[in-house]
Tab-separated table of C-alpha atoms and ligand atoms in Angstrom:
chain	number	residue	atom	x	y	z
K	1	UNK	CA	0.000	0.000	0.000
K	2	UNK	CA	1.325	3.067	-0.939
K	3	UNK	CA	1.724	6.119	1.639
K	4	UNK	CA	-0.114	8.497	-0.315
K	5	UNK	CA	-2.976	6.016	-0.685
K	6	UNK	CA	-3.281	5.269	2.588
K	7	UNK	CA	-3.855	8.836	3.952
K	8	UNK	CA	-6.599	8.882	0.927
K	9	UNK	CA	-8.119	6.186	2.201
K	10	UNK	CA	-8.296	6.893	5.897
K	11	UNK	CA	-9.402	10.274	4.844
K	12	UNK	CA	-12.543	9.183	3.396
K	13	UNK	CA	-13.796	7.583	6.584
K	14	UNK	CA	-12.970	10.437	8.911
K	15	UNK	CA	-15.880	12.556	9.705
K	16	UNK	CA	-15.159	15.598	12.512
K	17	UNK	CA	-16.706	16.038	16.273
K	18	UNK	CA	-19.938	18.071	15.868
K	19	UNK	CA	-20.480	19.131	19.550
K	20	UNK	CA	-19.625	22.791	20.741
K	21	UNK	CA	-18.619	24.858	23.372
K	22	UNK	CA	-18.724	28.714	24.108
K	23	UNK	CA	-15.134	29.726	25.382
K	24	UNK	CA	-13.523	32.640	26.603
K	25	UNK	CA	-10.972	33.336	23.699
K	26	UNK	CA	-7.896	32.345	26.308
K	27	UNK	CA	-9.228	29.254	26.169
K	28	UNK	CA	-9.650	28.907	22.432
K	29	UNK	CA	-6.150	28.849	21.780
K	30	UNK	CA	-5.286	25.037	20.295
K	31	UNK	CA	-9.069	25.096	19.243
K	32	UNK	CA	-10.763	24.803	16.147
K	33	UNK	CA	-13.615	27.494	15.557
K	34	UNK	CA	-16.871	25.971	15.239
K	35	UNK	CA	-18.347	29.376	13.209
K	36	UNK	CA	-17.469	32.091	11.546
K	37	UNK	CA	-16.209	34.797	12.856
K	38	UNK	CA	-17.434	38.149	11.291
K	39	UNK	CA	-16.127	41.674	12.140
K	40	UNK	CA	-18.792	44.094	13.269
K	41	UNK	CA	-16.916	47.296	12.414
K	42	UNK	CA	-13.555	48.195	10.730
K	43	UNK	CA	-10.446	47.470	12.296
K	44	UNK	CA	-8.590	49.674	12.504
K	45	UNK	CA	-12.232	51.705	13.160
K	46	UNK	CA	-10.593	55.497	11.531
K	47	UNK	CA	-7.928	56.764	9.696
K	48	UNK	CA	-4.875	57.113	11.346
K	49	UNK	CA	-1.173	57.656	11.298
K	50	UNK	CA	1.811	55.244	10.856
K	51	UNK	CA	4.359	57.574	12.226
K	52	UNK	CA	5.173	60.367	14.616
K	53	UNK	CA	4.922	63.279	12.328
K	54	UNK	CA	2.524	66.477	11.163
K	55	UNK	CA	-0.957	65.781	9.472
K	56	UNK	CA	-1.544	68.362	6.559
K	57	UNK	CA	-3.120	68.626	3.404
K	58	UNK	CA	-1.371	67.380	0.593
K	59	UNK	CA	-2.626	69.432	-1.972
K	60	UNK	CA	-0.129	72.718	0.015
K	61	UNK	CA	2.638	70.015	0.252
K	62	UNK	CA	2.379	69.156	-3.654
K	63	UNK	CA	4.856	71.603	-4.749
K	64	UNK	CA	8.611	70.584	-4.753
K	65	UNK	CA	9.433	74.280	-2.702
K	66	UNK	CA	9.321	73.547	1.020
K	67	UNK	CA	6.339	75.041	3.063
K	68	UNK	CA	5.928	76.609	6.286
K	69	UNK	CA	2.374	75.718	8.246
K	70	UNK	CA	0.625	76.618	11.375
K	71	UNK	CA	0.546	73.468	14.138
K	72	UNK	CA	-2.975	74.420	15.470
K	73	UNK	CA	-3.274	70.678	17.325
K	74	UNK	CA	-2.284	67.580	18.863
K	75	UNK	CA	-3.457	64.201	17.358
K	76	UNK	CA	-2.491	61.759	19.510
K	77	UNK	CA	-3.716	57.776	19.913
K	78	UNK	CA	-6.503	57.830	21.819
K	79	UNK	CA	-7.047	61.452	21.957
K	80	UNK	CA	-8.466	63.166	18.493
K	81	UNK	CA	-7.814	66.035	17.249
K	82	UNK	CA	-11.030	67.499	16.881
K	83	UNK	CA	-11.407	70.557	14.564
K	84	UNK	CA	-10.962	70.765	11.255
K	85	UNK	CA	-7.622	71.402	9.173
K	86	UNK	CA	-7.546	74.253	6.465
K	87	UNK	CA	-4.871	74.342	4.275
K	88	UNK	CA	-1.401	76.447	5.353
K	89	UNK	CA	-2.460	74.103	8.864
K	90	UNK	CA	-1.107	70.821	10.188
K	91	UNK	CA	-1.315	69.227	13.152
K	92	UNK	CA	1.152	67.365	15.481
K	93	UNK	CA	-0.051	63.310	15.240
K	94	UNK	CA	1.716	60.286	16.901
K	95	UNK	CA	1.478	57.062	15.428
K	96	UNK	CA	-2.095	55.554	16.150
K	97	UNK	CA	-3.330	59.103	16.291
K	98	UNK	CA	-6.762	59.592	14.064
K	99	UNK	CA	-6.200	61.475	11.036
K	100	UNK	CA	-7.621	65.112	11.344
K	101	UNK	CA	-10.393	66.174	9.400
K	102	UNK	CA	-9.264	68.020	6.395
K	103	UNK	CA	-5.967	66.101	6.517
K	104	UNK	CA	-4.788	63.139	3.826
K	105	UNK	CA	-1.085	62.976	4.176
K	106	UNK	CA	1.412	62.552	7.327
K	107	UNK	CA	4.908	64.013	7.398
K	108	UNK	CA	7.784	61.959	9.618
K	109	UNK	CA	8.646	64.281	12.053
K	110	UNK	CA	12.386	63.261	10.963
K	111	UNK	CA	11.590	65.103	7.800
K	112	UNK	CA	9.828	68.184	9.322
K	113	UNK	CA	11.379	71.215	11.073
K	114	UNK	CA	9.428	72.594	14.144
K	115	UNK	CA	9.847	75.779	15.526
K	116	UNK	CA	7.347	77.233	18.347
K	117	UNK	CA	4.108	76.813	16.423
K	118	UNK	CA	4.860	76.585	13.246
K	119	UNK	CA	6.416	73.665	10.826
K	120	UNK	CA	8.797	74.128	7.869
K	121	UNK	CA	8.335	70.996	5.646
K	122	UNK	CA	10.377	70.071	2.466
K	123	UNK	CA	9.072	69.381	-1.266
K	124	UNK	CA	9.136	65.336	-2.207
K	125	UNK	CA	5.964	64.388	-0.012
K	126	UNK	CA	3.861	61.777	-1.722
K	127	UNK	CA	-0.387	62.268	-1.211
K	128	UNK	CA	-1.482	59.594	1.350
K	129	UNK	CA	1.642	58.490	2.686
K	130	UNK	CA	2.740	57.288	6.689
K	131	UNK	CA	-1.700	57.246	6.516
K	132	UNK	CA	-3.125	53.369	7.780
K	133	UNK	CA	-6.409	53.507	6.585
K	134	UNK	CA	-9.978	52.020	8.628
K	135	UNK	CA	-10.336	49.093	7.482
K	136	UNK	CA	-6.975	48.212	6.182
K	137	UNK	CA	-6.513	45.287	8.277
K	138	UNK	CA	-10.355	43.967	9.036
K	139	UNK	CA	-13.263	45.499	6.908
K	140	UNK	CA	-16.784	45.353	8.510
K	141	UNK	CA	-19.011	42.301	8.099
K	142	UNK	CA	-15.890	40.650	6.482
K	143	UNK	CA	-15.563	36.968	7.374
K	144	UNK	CA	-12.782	37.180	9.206
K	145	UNK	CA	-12.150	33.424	10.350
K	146	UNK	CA	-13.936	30.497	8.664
K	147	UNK	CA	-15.354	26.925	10.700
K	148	UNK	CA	-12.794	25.021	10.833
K	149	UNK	CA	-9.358	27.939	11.548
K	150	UNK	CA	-7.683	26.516	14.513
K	151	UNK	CA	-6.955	29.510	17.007
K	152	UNK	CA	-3.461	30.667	17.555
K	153	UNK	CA	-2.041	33.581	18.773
K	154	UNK	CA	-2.383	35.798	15.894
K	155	UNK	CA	-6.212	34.885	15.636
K	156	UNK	CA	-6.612	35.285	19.509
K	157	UNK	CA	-5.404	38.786	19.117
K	158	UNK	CA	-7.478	39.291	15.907
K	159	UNK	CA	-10.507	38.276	17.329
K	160	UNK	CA	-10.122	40.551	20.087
K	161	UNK	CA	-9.485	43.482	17.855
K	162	UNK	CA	-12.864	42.734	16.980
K	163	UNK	CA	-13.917	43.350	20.328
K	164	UNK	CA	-15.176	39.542	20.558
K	165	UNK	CA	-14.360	38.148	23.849
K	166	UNK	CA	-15.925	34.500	23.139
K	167	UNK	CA	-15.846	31.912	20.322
K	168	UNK	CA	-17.587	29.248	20.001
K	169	UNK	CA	-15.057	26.224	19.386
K	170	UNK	CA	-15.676	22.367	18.804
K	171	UNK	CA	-15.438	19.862	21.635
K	172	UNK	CA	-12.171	18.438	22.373
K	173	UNK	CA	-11.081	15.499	20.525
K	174	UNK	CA	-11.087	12.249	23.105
K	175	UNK	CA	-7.821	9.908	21.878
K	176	UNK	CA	-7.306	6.901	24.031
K	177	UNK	CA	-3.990	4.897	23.573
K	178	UNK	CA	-2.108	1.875	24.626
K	179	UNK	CA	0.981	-0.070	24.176
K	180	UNK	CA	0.553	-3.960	23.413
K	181	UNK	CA	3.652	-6.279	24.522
K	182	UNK	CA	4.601	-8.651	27.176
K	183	UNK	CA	8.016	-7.271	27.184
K	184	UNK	CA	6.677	-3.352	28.219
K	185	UNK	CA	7.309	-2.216	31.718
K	186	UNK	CA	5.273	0.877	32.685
K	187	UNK	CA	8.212	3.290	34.060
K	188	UNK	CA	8.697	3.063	37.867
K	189	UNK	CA	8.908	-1.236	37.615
K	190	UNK	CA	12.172	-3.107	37.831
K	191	UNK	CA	13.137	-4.990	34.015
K	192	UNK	CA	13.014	-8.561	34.641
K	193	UNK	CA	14.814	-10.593	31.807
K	194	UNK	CA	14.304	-9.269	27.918
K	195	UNK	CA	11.938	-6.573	29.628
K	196	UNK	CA	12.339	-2.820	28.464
K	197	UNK	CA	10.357	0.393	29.519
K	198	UNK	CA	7.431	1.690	27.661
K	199	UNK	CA	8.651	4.451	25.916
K	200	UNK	CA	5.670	4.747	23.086
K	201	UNK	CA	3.232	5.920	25.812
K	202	UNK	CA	5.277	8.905	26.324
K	203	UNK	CA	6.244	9.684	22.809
K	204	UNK	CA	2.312	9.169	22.167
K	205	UNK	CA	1.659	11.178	25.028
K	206	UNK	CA	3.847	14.427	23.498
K	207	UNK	CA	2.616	14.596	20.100
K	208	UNK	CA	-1.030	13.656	21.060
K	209	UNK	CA	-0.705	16.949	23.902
K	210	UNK	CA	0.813	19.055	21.368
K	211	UNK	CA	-2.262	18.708	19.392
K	212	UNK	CA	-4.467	19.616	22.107
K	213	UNK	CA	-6.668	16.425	22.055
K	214	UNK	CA	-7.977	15.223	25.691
K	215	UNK	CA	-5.890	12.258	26.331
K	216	UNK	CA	-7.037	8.873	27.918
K	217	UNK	CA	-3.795	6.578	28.816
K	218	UNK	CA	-4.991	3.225	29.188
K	219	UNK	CA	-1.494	1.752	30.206
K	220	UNK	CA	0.642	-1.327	28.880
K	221	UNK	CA	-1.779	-4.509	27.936
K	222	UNK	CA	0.125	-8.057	27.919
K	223	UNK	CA	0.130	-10.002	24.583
K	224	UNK	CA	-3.073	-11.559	25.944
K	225	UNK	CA	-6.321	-11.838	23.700
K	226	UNK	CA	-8.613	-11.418	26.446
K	227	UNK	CA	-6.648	-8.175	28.037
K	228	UNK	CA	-6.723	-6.740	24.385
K	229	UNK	CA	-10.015	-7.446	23.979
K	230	UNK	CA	-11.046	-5.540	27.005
K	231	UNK	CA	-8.826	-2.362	26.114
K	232	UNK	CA	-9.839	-2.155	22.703
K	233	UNK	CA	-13.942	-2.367	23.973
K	234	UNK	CA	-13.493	-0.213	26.990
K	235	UNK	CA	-11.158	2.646	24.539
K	236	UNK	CA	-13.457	2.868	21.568
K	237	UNK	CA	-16.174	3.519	24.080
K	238	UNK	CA	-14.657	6.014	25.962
K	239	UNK	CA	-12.842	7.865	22.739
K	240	UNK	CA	-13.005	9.288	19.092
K	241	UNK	CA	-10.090	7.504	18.108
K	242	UNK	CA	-7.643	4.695	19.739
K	243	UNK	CA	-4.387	4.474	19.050
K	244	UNK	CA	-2.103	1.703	20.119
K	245	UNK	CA	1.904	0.556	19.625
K	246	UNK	CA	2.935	-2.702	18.758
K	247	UNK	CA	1.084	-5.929	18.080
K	248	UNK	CA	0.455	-4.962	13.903
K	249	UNK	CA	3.129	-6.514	12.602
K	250	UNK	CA	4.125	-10.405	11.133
K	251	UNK	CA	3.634	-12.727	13.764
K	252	UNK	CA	1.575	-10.361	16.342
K	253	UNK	CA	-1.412	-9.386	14.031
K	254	UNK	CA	-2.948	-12.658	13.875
K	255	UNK	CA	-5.046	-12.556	17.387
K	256	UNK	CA	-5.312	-8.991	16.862
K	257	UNK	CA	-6.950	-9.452	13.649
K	258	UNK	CA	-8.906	-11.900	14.695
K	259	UNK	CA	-9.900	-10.145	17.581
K	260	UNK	CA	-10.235	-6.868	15.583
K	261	UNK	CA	-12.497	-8.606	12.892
K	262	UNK	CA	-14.833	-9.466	15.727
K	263	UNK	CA	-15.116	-5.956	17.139
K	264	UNK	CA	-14.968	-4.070	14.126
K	265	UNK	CA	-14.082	-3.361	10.878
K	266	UNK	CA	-10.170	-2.974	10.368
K	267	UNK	CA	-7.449	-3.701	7.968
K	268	UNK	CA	-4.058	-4.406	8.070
K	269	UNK	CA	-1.715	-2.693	5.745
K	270	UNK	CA	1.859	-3.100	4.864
K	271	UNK	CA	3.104	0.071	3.708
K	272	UNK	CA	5.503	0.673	1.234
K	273	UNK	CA	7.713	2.667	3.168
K	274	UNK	CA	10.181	3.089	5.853
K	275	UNK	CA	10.161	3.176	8.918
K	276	UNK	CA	6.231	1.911	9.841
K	277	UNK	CA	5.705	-0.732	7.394
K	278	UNK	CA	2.983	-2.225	9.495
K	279	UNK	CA	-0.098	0.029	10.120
K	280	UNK	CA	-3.742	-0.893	11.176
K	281	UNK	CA	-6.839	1.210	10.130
K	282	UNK	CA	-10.570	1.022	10.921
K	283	UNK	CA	-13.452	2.120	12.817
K	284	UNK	CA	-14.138	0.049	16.271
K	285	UNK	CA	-17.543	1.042	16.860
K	286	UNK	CA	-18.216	4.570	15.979
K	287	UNK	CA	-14.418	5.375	17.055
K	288	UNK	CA	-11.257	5.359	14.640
K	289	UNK	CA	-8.702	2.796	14.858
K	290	UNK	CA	-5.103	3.551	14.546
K	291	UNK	CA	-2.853	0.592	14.739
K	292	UNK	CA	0.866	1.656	15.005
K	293	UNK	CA	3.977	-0.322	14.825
K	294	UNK	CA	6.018	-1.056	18.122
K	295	UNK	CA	9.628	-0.006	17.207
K	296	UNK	CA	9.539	3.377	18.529
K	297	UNK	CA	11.013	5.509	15.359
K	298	UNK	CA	8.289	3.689	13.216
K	299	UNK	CA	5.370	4.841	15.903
K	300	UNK	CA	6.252	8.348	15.610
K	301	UNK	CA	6.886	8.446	11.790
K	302	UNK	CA	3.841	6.606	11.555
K	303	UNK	CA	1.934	9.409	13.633
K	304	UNK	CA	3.310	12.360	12.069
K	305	UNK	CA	2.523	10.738	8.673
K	306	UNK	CA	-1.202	9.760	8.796
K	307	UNK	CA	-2.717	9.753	12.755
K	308	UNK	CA	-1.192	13.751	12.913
K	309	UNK	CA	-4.214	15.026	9.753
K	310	UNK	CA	-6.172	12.517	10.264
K	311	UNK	CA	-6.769	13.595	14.157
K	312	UNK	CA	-6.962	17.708	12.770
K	313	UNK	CA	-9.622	16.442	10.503
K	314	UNK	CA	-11.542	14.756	14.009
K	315	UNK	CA	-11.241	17.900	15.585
K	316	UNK	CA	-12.839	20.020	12.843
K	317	UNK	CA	-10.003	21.032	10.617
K	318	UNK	CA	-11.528	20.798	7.005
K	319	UNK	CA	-8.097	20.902	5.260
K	320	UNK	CA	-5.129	20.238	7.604
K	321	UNK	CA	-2.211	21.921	6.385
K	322	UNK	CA	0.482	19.275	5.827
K	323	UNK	CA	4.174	19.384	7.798
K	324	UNK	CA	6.265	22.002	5.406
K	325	UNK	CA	8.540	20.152	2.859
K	326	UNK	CA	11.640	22.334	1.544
K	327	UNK	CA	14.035	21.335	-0.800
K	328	UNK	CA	17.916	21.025	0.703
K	329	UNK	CA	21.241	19.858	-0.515
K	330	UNK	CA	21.984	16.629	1.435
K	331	UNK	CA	25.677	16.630	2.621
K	332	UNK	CA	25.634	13.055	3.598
K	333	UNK	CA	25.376	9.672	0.940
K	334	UNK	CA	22.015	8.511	1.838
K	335	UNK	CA	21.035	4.518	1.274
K	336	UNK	CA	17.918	3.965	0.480
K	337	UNK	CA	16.767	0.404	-1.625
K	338	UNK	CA	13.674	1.766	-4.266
K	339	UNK	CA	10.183	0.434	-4.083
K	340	UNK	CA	9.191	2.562	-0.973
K	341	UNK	CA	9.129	5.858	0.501
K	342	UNK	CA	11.753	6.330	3.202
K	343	UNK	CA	11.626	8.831	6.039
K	344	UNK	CA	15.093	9.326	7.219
K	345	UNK	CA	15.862	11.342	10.436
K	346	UNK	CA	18.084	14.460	8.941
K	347	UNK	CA	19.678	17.480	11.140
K	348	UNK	CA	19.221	20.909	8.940
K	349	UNK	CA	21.478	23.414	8.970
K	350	UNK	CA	22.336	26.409	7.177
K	351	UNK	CA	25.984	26.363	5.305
K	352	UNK	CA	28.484	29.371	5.057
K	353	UNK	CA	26.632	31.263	2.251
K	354	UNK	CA	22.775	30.805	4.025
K	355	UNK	CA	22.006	27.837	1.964
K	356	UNK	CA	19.940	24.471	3.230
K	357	UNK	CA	21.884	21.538	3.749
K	358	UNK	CA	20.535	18.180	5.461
K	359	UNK	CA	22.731	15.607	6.519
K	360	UNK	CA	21.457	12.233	8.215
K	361	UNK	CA	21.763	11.017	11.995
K	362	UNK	CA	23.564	8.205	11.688
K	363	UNK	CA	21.925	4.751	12.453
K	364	UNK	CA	18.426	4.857	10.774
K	365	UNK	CA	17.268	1.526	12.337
K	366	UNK	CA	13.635	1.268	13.426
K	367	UNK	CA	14.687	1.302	17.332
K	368	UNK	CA	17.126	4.127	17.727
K	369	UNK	CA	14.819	6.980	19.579
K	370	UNK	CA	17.848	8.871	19.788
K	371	UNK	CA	17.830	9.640	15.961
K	372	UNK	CA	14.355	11.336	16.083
K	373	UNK	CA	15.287	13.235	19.125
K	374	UNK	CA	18.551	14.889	17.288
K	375	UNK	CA	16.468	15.496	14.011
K	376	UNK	CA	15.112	18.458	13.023
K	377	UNK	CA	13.628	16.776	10.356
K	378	UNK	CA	12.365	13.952	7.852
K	379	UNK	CA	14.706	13.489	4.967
K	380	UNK	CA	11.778	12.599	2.425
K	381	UNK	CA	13.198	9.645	-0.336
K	382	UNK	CA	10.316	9.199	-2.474
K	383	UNK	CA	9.478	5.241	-4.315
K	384	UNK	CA	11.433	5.200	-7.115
K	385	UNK	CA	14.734	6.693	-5.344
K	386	UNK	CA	17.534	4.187	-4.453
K	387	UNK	CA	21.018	5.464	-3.294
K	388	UNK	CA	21.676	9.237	-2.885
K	389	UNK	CA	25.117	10.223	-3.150
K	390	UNK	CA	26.034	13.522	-1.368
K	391	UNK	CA	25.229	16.984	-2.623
K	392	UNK	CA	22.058	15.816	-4.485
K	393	UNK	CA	18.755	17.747	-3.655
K	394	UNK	CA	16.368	16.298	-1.202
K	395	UNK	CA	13.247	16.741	0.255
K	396	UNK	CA	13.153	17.538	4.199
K	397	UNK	CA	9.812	17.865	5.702
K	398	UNK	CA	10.096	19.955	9.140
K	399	UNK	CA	9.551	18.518	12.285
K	400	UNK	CA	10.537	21.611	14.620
K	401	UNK	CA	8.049	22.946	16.991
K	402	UNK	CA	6.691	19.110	17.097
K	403	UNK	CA	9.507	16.965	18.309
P	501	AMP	P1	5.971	-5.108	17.715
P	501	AMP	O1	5.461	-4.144	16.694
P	501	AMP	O2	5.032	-5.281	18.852
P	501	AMP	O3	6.409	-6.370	17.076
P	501	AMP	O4	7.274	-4.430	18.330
P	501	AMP	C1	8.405	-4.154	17.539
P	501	AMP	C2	9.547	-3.696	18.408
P	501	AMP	O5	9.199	-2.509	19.103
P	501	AMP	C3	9.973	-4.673	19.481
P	501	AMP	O6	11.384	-4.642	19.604
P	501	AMP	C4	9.306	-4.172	20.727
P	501	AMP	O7	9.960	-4.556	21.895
P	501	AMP	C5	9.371	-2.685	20.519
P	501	AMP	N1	8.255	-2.020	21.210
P	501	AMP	C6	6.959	-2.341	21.086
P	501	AMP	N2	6.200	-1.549	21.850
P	501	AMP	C7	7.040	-0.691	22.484
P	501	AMP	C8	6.866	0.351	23.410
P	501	AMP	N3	5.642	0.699	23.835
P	501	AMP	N4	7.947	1.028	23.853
P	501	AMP	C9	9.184	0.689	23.396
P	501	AMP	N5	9.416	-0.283	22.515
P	501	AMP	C10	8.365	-0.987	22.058
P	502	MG	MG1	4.730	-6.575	20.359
């Protein structure tokens, strides 16, 4: 199965929360909007100035001769100016300050000389300039967000330009997870022989909080059909979507499938790529199944490469915006074998002269956590690629601000 057909596919099953809340906009950030948000009024509301400078008329500044005018006023932000300007008159404005009436064109104070109250200003002005005009950022009844805009902090502070002080936003997504294995010991226990920790929990535990989703951890299940059987029932009832670690793959899926076949309506893929080869999908109930591998690199490529939209879509997002992919010169020989897409672990770093360059960790194997914790980044190799000596152009998708 092919990555990119896999996403399709998941996609057309995924259909978002519906329930909403009223929130104060603090506690809308991470959230999607469940409505549009429309401005009532202009924003900014008037005319006003960009600079600290003299308001005049432009039509007495349109001459190239400099001209001397009478400062009859103070426009500053918050406090209007509030007769009218005639020409041979300007007024003192600060930046914010309303535009008088009568005035179109604001002179940097820089530029201007002032001498008790009157101002000398030099030819060269341009009509309308240093002048931010009502409206310029927000016009009235504009749609200013659309369903679906998740809330960060430029649309917290946008929204309460508007004077809005409450959205309404879509319920939070529930995601329950657990790790399958008889080898897993929750952190805290002693490793008896061939025992190691549970790290996916944790790993599971950061990405899934970074997406704002309300997490249920439902702890580390033995290899045991009836102990899976009771965390897969008692997850898809409490959640939207389950995810687990381990228990996909050759050898482990065939109780699991069995047992997945009788609670719902699954498949098993084996994707052409690397790492996360193995990878579950389905609906248990009316929640949504994500079956990840166990080796820890593949659970987190995995993630970020189908569970990461597919969860935005859940919680409301229409058209999740995928990770960014830029193009960078790879300093390292990559080996890759063709026939799948490969999602190295690359640091990226900018050379001498301010260009891209990617280079890889080191060991790319399945199990080596270490790799995605000193990447900045997925070195994309797409199908058809096979070895990469250095200094060809790659694809890097970004993982900062994630990982
Ligand atoms: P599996 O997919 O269950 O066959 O697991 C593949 C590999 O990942 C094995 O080496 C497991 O021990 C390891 N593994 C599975 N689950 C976890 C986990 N939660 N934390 C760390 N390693 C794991
Ligand atoms: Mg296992």
């Amino acid at each position: 199965m092919p990555v990119a057909k896999a996403r399709e596919y998941i996609r057309a099953f995924l259909a978002p929360v519906t329930a909403v809340e009223r929130l104060h906009i603090r506690a809308a950030l991470g959230r999607v909007l469940a409505e549009d948000v429309l401005s009532t009024a202009n924003v900014p509301a008037h005319d006003n100035s960009a600079m600290d400078g003299y308001a005049a008329r432009f039509a007495v500044l349109a001459s190239d001769a400099e001209v001397t005018l009478q400062v009859i006023g103070t426009s500053f932000a918050g406090r209007p100016f509030e007769g009218h300007v005639e020409a041979g008159q300007a007024v003192r404005i600060m930046t914010g300050g309303v535009m008088p009436a009568g005035c179109d064109t604001v002179v940097m104070q820089e530029r201007a000389k002032a001498a008790d109250d009157r101002v000398s200003i030099p030819g060269g002005q341009q009509k309308g300039q240093n002048v931010r005009y009502a409206g310029d950022d927000i016009k009235r009844n504009q749609a200013v967000f659309k369903r679906g805009q998740i809330v960060r902090p430029a649309e917290l502070g946008m929204i309460a330009s508007l004077g809005v002080g409450e959205v309404s936003v879509y319920r939070k997504l529930r995601v329950a997870f657990f790790s399958t294995g008889d080898e897993l010991v929750p952190i805290g226990g002693s490793l008896g022989p061939g025992q190691i920790y549970d790290s996916n929990r944790y790993t599971l535990y950061g990405m899934l909080a970074r997406l704002g989703v309300e997490i249920i951890d439902m702890g580390v299940i033995r290899d045991d059909p009836a102990a899976i059987e009771a965390a897969f029932t008692a997850s898809a009832q409490a959640a939207d979507a389950v995810i687990t670690s381990g228990g996909v793959s050759v050898g482990e899926a065939d109780f699991v499938k069995q047992l997945l076949a009788k609670l719902g309506d699954v498949l098993f893929w084996k994707i052409a790529m690397k790492p996360g080869r193995p990878l579950a999908y389905g609906k248990i109930g009316a929640a949504h199944f994500f079956g990840l591998p166990g080796n820890p690199v593949s659970a987190m490529v995995t993630f970020y490469q189908f569970v990461r939209e597919a969860l935005l879509v859940l919680m409301g997002v229409p058209e999740p915006q995928p990770l960014p992919v830029l193009k960078a010169v790879s300093t390292s020989a990559i080996k890759k074998a063709p026939g799948r897409t490969e999602f190295q672990r690359g640091i990226l770093s900018r050379d001498s002269n301010g260009d891209w360059t990617v280079r890889v960790t080191g060991d790319q194997s399945s199990g080596i956590l270490s790799s995605m914790s000193q990447a900045n980044c997925f070195i994309i190799l797409p199908d058809a690629q096979g070895n990469t000596p250095a200094g060809c152009t790659v694809d890097v998708q970004l993982l900062e601000g994630l990982i």
